[in-house]
Structure formats: C-alpha cells, structure tokens
CSV table of C-alpha atoms in Angstrom, one decimal:
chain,number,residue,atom,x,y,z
A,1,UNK,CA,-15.6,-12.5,-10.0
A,2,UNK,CA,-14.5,-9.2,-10.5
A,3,UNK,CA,-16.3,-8.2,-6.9
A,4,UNK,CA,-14.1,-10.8,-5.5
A,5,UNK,CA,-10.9,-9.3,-6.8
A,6,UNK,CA,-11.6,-5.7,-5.4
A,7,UNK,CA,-12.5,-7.4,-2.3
A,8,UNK,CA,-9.5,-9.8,-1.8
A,9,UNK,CA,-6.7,-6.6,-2.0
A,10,UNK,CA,-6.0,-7.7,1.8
A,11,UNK,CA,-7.3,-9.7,4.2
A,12,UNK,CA,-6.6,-7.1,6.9
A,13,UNK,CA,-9.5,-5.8,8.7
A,14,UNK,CA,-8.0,-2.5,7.8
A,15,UNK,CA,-8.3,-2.9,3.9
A,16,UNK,CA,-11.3,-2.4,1.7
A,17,UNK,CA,-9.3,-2.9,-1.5
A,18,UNK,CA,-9.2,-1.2,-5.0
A,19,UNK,CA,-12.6,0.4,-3.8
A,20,UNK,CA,-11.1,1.5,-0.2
A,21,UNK,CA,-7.6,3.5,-2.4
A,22,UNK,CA,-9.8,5.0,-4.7
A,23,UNK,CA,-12.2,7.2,-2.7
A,24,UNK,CA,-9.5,7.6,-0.1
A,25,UNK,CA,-7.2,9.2,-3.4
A,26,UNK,CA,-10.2,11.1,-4.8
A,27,UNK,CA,-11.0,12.5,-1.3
A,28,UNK,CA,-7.0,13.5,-0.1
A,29,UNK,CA,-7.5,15.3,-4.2
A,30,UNK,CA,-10.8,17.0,-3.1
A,31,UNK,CA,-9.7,18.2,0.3
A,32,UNK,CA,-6.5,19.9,-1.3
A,33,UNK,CA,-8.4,21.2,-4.8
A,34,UNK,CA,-6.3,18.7,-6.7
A,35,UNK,CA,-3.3,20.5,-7.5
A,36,UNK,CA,-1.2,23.0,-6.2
A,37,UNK,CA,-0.3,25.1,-9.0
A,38,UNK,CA,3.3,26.9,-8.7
A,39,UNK,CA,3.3,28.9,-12.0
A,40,UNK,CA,7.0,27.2,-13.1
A,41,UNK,CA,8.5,27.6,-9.7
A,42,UNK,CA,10.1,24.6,-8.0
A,43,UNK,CA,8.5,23.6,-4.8
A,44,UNK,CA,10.6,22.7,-1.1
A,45,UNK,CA,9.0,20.9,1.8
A,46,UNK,CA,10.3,20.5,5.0
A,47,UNK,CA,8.9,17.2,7.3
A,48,UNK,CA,10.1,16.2,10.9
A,49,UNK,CA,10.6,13.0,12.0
A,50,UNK,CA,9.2,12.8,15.3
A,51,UNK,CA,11.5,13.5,18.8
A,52,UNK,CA,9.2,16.0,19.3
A,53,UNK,CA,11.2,17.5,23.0
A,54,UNK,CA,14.2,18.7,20.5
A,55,UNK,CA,11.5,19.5,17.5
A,56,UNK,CA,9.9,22.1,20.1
A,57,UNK,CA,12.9,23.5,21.7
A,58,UNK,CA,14.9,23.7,18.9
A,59,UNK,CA,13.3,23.9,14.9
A,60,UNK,CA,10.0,25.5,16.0
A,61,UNK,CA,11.5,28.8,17.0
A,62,UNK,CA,13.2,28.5,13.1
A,63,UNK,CA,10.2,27.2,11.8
A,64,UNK,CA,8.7,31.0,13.4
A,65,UNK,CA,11.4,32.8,12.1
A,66,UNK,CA,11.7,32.4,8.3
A,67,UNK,CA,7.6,31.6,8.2
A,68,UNK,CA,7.9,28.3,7.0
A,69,UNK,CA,5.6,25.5,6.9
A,70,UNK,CA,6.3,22.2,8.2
A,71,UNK,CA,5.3,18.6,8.8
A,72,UNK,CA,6.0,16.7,12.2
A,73,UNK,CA,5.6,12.5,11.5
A,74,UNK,CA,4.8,10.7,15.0
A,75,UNK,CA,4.3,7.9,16.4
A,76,UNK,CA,1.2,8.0,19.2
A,77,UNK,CA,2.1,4.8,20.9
A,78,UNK,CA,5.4,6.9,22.1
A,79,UNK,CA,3.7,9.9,22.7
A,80,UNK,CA,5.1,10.8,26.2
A,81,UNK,CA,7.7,8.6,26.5
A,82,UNK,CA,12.0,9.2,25.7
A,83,UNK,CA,12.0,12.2,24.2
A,84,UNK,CA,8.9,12.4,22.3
A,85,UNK,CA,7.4,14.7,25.2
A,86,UNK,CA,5.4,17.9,23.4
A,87,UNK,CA,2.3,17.6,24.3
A,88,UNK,CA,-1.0,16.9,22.2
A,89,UNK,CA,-1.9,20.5,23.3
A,90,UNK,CA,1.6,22.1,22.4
A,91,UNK,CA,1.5,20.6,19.2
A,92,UNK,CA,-1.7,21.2,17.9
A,93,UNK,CA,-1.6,25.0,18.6
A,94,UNK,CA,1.7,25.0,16.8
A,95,UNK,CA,-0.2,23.2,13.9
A,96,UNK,CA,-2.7,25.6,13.6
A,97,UNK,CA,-0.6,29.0,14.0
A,98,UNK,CA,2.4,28.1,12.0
A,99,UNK,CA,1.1,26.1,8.9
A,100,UNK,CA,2.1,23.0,10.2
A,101,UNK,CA,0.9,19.3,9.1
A,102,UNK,CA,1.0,16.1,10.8
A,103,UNK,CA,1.6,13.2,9.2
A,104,UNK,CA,1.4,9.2,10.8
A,105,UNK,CA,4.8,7.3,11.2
A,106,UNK,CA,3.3,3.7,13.1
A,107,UNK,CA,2.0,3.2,16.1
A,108,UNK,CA,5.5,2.7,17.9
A,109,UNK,CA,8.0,2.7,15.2
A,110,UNK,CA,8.2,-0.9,15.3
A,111,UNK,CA,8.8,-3.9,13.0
A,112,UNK,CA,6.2,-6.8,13.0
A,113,UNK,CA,6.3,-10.1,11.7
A,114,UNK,CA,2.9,-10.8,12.1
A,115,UNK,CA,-0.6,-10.0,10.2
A,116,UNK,CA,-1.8,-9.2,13.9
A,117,UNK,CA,1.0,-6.8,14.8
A,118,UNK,CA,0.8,-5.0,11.5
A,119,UNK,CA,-2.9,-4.6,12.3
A,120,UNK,CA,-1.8,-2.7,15.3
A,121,UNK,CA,1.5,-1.0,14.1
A,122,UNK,CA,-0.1,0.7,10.9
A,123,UNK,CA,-3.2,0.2,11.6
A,124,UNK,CA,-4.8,1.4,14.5
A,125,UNK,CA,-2.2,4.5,14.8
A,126,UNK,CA,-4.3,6.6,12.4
A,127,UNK,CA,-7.1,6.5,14.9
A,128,UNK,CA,-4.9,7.0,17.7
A,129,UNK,CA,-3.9,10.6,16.1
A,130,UNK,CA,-7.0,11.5,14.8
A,131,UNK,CA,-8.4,11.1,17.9
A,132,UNK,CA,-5.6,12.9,20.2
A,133,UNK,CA,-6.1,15.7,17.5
A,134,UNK,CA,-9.4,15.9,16.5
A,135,UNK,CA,-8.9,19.6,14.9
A,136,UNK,CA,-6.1,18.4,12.4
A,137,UNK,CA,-7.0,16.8,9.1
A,138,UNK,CA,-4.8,13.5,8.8
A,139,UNK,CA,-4.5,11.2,5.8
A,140,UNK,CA,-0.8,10.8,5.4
A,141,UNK,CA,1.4,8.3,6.3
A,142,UNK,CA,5.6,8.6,6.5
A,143,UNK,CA,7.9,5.4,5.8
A,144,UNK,CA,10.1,4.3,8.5
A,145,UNK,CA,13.1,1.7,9.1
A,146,UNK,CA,12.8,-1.0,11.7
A,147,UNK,CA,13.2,-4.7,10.3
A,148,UNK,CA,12.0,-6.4,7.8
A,149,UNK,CA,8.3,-5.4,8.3
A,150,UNK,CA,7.0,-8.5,6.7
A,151,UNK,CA,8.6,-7.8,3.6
A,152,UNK,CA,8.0,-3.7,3.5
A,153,UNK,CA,11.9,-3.1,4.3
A,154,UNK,CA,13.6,-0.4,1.7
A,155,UNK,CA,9.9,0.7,0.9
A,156,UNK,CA,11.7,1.7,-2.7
A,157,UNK,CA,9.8,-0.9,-4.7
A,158,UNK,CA,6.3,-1.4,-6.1
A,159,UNK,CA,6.4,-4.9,-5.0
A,160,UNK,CA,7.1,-3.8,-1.2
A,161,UNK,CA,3.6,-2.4,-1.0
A,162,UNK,CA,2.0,-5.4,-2.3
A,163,UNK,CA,2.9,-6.9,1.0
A,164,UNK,CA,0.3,-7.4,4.0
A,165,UNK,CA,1.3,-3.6,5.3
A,166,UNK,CA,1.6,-2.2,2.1
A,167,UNK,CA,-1.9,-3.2,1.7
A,168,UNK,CA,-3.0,-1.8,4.9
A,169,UNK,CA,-1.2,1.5,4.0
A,170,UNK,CA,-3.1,1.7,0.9
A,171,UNK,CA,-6.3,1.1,2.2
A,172,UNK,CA,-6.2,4.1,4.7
A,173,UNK,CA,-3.9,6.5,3.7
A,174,UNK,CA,-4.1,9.3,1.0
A,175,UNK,CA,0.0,9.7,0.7
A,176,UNK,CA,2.6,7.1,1.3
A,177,UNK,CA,6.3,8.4,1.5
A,178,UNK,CA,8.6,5.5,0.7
A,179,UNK,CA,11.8,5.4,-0.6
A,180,UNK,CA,12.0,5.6,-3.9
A,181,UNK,CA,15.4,6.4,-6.1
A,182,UNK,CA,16.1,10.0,-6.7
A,183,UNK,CA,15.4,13.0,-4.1
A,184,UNK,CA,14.2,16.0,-6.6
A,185,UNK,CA,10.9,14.9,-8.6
A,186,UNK,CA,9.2,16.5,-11.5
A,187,UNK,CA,6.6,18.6,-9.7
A,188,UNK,CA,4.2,17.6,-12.1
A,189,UNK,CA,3.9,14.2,-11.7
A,190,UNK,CA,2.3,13.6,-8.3
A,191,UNK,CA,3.6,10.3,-6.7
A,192,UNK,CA,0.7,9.2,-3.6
A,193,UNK,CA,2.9,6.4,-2.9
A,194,UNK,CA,6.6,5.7,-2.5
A,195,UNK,CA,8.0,9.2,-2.9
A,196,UNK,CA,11.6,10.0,-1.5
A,197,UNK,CA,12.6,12.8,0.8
A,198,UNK,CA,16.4,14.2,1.1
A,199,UNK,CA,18.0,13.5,4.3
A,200,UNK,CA,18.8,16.6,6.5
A,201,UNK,CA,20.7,14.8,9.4
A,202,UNK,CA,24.2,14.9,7.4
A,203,UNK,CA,24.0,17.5,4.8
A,204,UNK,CA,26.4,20.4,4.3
A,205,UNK,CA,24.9,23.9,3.2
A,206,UNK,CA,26.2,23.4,-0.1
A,207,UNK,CA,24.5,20.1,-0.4
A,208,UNK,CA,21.2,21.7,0.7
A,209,UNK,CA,21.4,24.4,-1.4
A,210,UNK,CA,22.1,22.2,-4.1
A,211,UNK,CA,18.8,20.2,-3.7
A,212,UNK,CA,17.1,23.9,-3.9
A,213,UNK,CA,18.4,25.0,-6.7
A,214,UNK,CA,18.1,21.8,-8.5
A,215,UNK,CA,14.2,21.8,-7.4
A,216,UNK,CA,14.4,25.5,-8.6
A,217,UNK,CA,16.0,25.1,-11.9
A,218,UNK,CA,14.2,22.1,-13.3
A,219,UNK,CA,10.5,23.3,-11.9
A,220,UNK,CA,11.0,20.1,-9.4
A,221,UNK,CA,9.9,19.1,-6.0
A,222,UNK,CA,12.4,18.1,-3.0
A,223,UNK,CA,11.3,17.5,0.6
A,224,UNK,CA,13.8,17.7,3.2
A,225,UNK,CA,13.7,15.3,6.5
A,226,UNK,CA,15.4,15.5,9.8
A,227,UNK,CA,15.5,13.9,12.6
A,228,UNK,CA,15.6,16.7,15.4
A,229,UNK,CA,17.5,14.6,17.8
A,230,UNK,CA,20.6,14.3,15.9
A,231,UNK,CA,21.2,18.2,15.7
A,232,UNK,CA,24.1,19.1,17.3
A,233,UNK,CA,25.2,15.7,17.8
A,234,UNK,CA,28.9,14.9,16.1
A,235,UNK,CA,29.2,14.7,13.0
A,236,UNK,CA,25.5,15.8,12.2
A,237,UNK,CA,24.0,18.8,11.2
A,238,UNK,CA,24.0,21.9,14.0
A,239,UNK,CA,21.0,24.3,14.9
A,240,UNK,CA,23.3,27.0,13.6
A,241,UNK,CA,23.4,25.1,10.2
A,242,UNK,CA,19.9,24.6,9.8
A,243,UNK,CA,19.0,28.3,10.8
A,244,UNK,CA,21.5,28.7,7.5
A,245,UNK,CA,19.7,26.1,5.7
A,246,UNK,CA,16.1,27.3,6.1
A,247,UNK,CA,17.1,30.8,5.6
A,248,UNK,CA,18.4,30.1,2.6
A,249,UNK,CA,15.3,28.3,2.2
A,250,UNK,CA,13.4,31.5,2.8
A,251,UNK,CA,15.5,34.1,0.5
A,252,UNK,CA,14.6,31.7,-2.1
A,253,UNK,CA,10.9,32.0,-1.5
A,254,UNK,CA,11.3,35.2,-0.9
A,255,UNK,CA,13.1,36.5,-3.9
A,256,UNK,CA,10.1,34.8,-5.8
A,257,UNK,CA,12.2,31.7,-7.1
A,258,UNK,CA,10.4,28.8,-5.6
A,259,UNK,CA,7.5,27.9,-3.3
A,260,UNK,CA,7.6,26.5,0.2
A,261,UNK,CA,4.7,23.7,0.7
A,262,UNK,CA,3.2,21.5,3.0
A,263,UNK,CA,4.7,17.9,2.4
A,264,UNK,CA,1.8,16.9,1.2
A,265,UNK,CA,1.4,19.8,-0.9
A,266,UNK,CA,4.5,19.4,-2.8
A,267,UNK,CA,3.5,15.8,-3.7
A,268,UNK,CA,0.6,17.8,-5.5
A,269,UNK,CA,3.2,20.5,-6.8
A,270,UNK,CA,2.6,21.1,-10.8
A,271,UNK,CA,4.8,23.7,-12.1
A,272,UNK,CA,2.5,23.8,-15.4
A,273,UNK,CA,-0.8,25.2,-13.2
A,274,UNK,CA,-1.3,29.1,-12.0
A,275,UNK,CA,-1.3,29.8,-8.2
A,276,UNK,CA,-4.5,28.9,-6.6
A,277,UNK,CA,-5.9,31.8,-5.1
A,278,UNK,CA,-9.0,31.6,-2.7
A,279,UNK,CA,-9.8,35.4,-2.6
A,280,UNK,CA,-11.9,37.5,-5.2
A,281,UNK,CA,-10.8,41.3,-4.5
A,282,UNK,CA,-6.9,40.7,-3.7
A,283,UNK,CA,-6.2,41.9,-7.0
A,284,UNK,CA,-2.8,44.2,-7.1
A,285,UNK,CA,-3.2,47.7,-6.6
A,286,UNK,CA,-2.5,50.6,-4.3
A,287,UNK,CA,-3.5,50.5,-0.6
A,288,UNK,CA,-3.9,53.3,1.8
A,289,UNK,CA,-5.7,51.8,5.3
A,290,UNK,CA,-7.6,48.7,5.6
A,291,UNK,CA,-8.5,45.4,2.9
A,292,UNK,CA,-10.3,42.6,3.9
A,293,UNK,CA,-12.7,39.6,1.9
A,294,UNK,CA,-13.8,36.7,3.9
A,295,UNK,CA,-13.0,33.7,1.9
A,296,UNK,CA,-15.9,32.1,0.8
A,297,UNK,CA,-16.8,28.9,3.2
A,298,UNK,CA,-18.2,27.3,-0.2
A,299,UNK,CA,-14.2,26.7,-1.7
A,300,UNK,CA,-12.6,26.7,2.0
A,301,UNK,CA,-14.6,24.7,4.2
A,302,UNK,CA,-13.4,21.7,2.2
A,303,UNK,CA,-9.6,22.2,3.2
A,304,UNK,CA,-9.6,23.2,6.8
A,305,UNK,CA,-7.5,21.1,8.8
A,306,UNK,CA,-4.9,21.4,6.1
A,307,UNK,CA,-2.2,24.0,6.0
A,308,UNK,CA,-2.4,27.1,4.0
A,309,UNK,CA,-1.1,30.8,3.3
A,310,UNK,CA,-2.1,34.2,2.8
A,311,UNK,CA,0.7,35.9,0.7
A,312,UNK,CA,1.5,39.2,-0.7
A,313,UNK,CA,4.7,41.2,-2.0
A,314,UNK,CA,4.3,45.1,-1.1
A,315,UNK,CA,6.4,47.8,-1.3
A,316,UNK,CA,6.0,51.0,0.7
A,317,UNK,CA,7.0,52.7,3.7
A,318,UNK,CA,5.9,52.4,7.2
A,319,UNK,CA,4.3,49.7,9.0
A,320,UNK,CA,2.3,47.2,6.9
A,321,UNK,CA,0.5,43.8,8.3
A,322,UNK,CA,-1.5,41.2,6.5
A,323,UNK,CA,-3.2,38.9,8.9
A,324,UNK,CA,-5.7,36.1,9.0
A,325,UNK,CA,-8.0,35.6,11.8
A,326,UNK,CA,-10.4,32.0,11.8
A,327,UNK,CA,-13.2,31.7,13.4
A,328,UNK,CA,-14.2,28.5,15.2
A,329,UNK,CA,-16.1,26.9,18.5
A,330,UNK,CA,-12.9,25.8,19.6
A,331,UNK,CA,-9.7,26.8,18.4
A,332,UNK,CA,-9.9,30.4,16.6
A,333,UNK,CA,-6.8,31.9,15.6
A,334,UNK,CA,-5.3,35.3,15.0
A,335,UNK,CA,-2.2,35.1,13.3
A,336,UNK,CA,-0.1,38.2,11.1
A,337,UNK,CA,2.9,39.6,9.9
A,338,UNK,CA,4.0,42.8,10.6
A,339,UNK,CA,6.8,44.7,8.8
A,340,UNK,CA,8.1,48.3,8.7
A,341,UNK,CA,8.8,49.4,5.0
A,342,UNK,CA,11.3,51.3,4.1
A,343,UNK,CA,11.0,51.2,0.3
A,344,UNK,CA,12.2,48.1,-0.6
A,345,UNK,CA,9.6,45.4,-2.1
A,346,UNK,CA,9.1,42.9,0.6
A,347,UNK,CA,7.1,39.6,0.6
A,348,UNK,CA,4.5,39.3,3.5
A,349,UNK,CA,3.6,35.8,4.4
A,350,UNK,CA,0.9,33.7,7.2
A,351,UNK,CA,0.9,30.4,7.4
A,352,UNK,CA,-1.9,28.8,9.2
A,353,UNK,CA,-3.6,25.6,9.6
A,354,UNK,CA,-7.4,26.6,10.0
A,355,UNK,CA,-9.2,24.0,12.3
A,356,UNK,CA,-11.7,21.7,11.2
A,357,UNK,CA,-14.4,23.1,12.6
A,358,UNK,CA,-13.5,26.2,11.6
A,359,UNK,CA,-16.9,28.8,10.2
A,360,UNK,CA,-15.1,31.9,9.0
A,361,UNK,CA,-11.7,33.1,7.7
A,362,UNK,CA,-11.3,37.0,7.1
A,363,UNK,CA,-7.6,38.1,5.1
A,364,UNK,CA,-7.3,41.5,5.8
A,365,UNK,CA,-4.1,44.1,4.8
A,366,UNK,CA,-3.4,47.3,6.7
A,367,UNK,CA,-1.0,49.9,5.2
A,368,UNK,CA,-0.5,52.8,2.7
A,369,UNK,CA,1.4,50.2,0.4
A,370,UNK,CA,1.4,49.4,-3.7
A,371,UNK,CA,1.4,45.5,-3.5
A,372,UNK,CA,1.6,42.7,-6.2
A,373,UNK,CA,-2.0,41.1,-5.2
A,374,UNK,CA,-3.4,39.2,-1.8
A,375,UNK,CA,-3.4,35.3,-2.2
A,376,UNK,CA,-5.0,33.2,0.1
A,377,UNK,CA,-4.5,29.2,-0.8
A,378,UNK,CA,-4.2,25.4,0.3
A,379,UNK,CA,-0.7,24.9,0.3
C-alpha cells in the first residue's frame, strides 16, 4: 500500500521515511525564510572540519578579524579527546558572538559495517549535540571519509544515500553535504543533499581566489572547507595564507561584489531574489546621533539559533557603530562594530547567532553618517 511504501524508506529506528524528509525540508525552509536572496551576487561559505584546539587558537581570531561567518562540523563522541579540546562553553559563545553555525559530522568519525553501528554513528550524534548545545539550532549534517560506510563511501552519487545511512541521514537532517562533482553551484538551485565544498587544506591564493571570482562572476555558490589541523603543516596551507585568503574573502564582500553566508545559507543562495531584510525603518538616509527598531519577534523568533547579520555601508567622518544587542534568559549578547570615518564609504557588519530562547533583538546605528540603508537578515 502506498502507507507501506512511505513507511518502509528504512528500517532504522532513526527513519520515518518520505513523511520524516518532508517536514524535516519544509521546517530547515521555514526556519531560514526559504531563500536567501543575494540580488545577483555570488555567495562564499566558509565550514570547519572539526580539530577544534587549532580551530580556536588559530582561525577564530581570523574569523574576528575580517567579520566572517563560519561553520565548525564535530563529532561529539570525540569531544575532549586528541585535539578536539574547545570546550562546549567556548564554542557556543563563539557561535552566538561571531555568526557561527554548527553542523553534525558522526558520532566519532567512524566507519560501520553494521545497521547497529550506523544507528549509533549517524544517528544518535544529533542528539548528543543538540543536547551539549541546547541554544544552537542544529539540522545539518557534513559528509565524511572513513571506509566503506555500508556502501555510503564517495557520498557523490544518488545511489549512495539510498543505503541504510543514507536513509538515516535523510530522515533527520535538513542538509546533507556530500560530494558531489563540481565545487561552484548555481546559487539558484538549492541542493539539501549531496552538495560539494572546495577543499582549503592545499589551495594556493590564486586557486582560492579563483573559486571567488568564479562564484562572483556566474552569480554561483562555493563553500570552502579546512581542516584546521593541517595549517602550517608541509606542504599545506599556512595561517599566514588563510589570513590572505579570507581577507580577500572580505574585500570582496566588502567592495559589494559577493555575499558571505552561513553554510547552510549558501545552499539556500538565489541570486534571482532581493536581500531579505528584517527591519522596517533602515531605509538609507542621513544620520546624526542614534537609530534603533527592534525586529519584530513575529518574522525573527522563527530563525534564532541560526546565524544572521545586521549590515550597512556608511560614509562619514568620525566614529560610527552599528550594534545588535539580544535579549534572552540565558545567553544575551551585545555585539558591534565600531569604525572611525574619515570620508571614505565603508561597510559596517555584525554577525551573530541569536540564541534560541532569545525574546528581543534591538539594531541600533550611532553616528553623524549618510548610509546606504540598515539590514538585518538570516544569513
């Protein structure tokens, strides 16, 4: 019967079937708005693949610098062990002040040749991070390597998630990276499962900037991935390379030529959509003291837990700071940017990752300024 089909997608406990993929699809859409409009402008993503001791130590404070957002895959069955050793608390508060997004990568980044161990390796890991970080939204899952995974190694074919993990995968989880051919996709064509990412560990600046200005020129999307424990090793990418790398990253976004998204957010990328823009009185104008609007809980409530930005480009002279401050019982944040003007149009940027329980979030801009209109947005 056709109630027996939808129920016989897997046999894992895990899986609910066709039924289980579409609500889980339909709520990862409503949590995010659906799209994220980028008005023709190629989008770039930047993910993490787990070692979070050299993450911390070393990409965070570059993450900081240029204002980027971020995603950080992990495994919480190694959480505290080799060099996986930022803590739950470190790593939330860096989620929630920088724009960052965490995404699940297995339970211990393990293979399994068993319906019982893929139970455990892809299945019970989403609870495992939900519950260690209860103010993060989390719905995303990021492919890995380690054996033949009952059939899911490559994860660059349709048929590989028709397999007994795939399955599981699509039961839970909103996104699936995989491997799919080809590293810069049409922005407009949202790929949930299988998408590719460019790898970071042994690319030259020229290469990276390629894959930027390819995403740039052709409206497309490209998400970056590095492993932070190969910087500075031989023959791999240094710090001093990717501080080039994500500033160029930056000048781009910057100079108005592309947007920088979550990873999940560039999966939604549509180049064909206008900007999203949460706020009602940020339209451009001239400013001399003090904006603010409280973003209406109505539209917002739905994607805390999620990154976003408030974003504007000003020109002026003297000091100038747009900052967002969220209220909530347990993790409220204060987070801004401050520049001094001298003239010269400049783009002001906060990424933040309001917490779930978040009540309130007020955008405010202080400054005698003439600015090109205050965004606020999923991104």
């Amino acid at each position: 019967s056709r109630w027996a089909r939808i129920t016989s997608a897997t046999s894992s406990p895990f899986g609910d079937g066709a039924l289980a993929r579409e609500a889980i699809v339909s709520h990862g859409l409503h949590k995010r708005g659906g799209v994220i409009g980028t008005a023709g402008k190629g989008a770039v993503a930047l993910r993490f693949s787990h070692h979070t001791k050299f993450f911390e130590e070393k990409i965070v404070p570059l993450l900081k610098k240029y204002r980027l957002p971020w995603a950080q895959v992990i495994n919480p069955g190694n959480h505290g062990t080799g060099n996986d050793t930022m803590t739950w608390e470190n790593l939330t508060r860096e989620v929630h002040e920088t724009g960052g997004e965490i995404w699940d990568h297995g339970q211990t980044h393990s293979n399994f040749s068993s319906e019982s161990e893929a139970d455990y390796e892809l299945g019970t890991s989403l609870e495992d991070l939900r519950a260690a970080m209860p103010s993060v939204h989390i719905d995303c899952f990021a492919a890995y390597g380690s054996g033949d995974m009952m059939g899911m190694k490559g994860w660059d074919t349709p048929e590989k998630f028709a397999t007994y993990g795939g399955k599981i995968l699509l039961s839970k989880y909103f996104i699936v990276n995989g491997l799919f051919p080809g590293q810069v996709r049409r922005s407009n064509a949202q790929s949930f499962i299988g998408a590719p990412y460019a790898p970071l560990d042994n690319m030259s600046l020229a290469q990276v900037r390629g894959r930027v200005n390819a995403a740039r020129d052709t409206q497309g999307a490209v998400m970056f991935m590095l492993h932070p424990n190969y910087l500075d090793q031989e023959g791999r990418m240094t710090t001093a390379q990717l501080d080039e790398a994500l500033g160029y990253i930056a000048s781009e976004r910057d100079a108005g030529r592309i947007r920088v998204l979550s990873t999940a957010g560039q999966i939604l990328a549509d180049s064909s959509a206008e900007e999203q823009n949460l706020l009602q009185t940020g339209a451009a104008g001239e400013l001399s003291g003090t904006w603010s609007e409280s973003v209406s809980s109505l539209v917002s409530a739905a994607s805390n837990g999620l990154p976003h930005e408030a974003e504007s480009w000003v020109k002026g002279t003297g000091e100038v700071t747009l900052k967002v401050v969220v209220n909530s019982p347990t993790r409220p944040l204060s987070i801004e940017h401050k520049v001094i003007l001298s003239g010269e149009s400049q783009r002001l940027g906060v990424p933040i990752t309001p917490p779930l329980d978040a009540t309130s979030t007020v955008v405010s801009l202080s400054g005698n300024v003439r600015h090109t209109g205050i965004k606020y947005r999923p991104i």
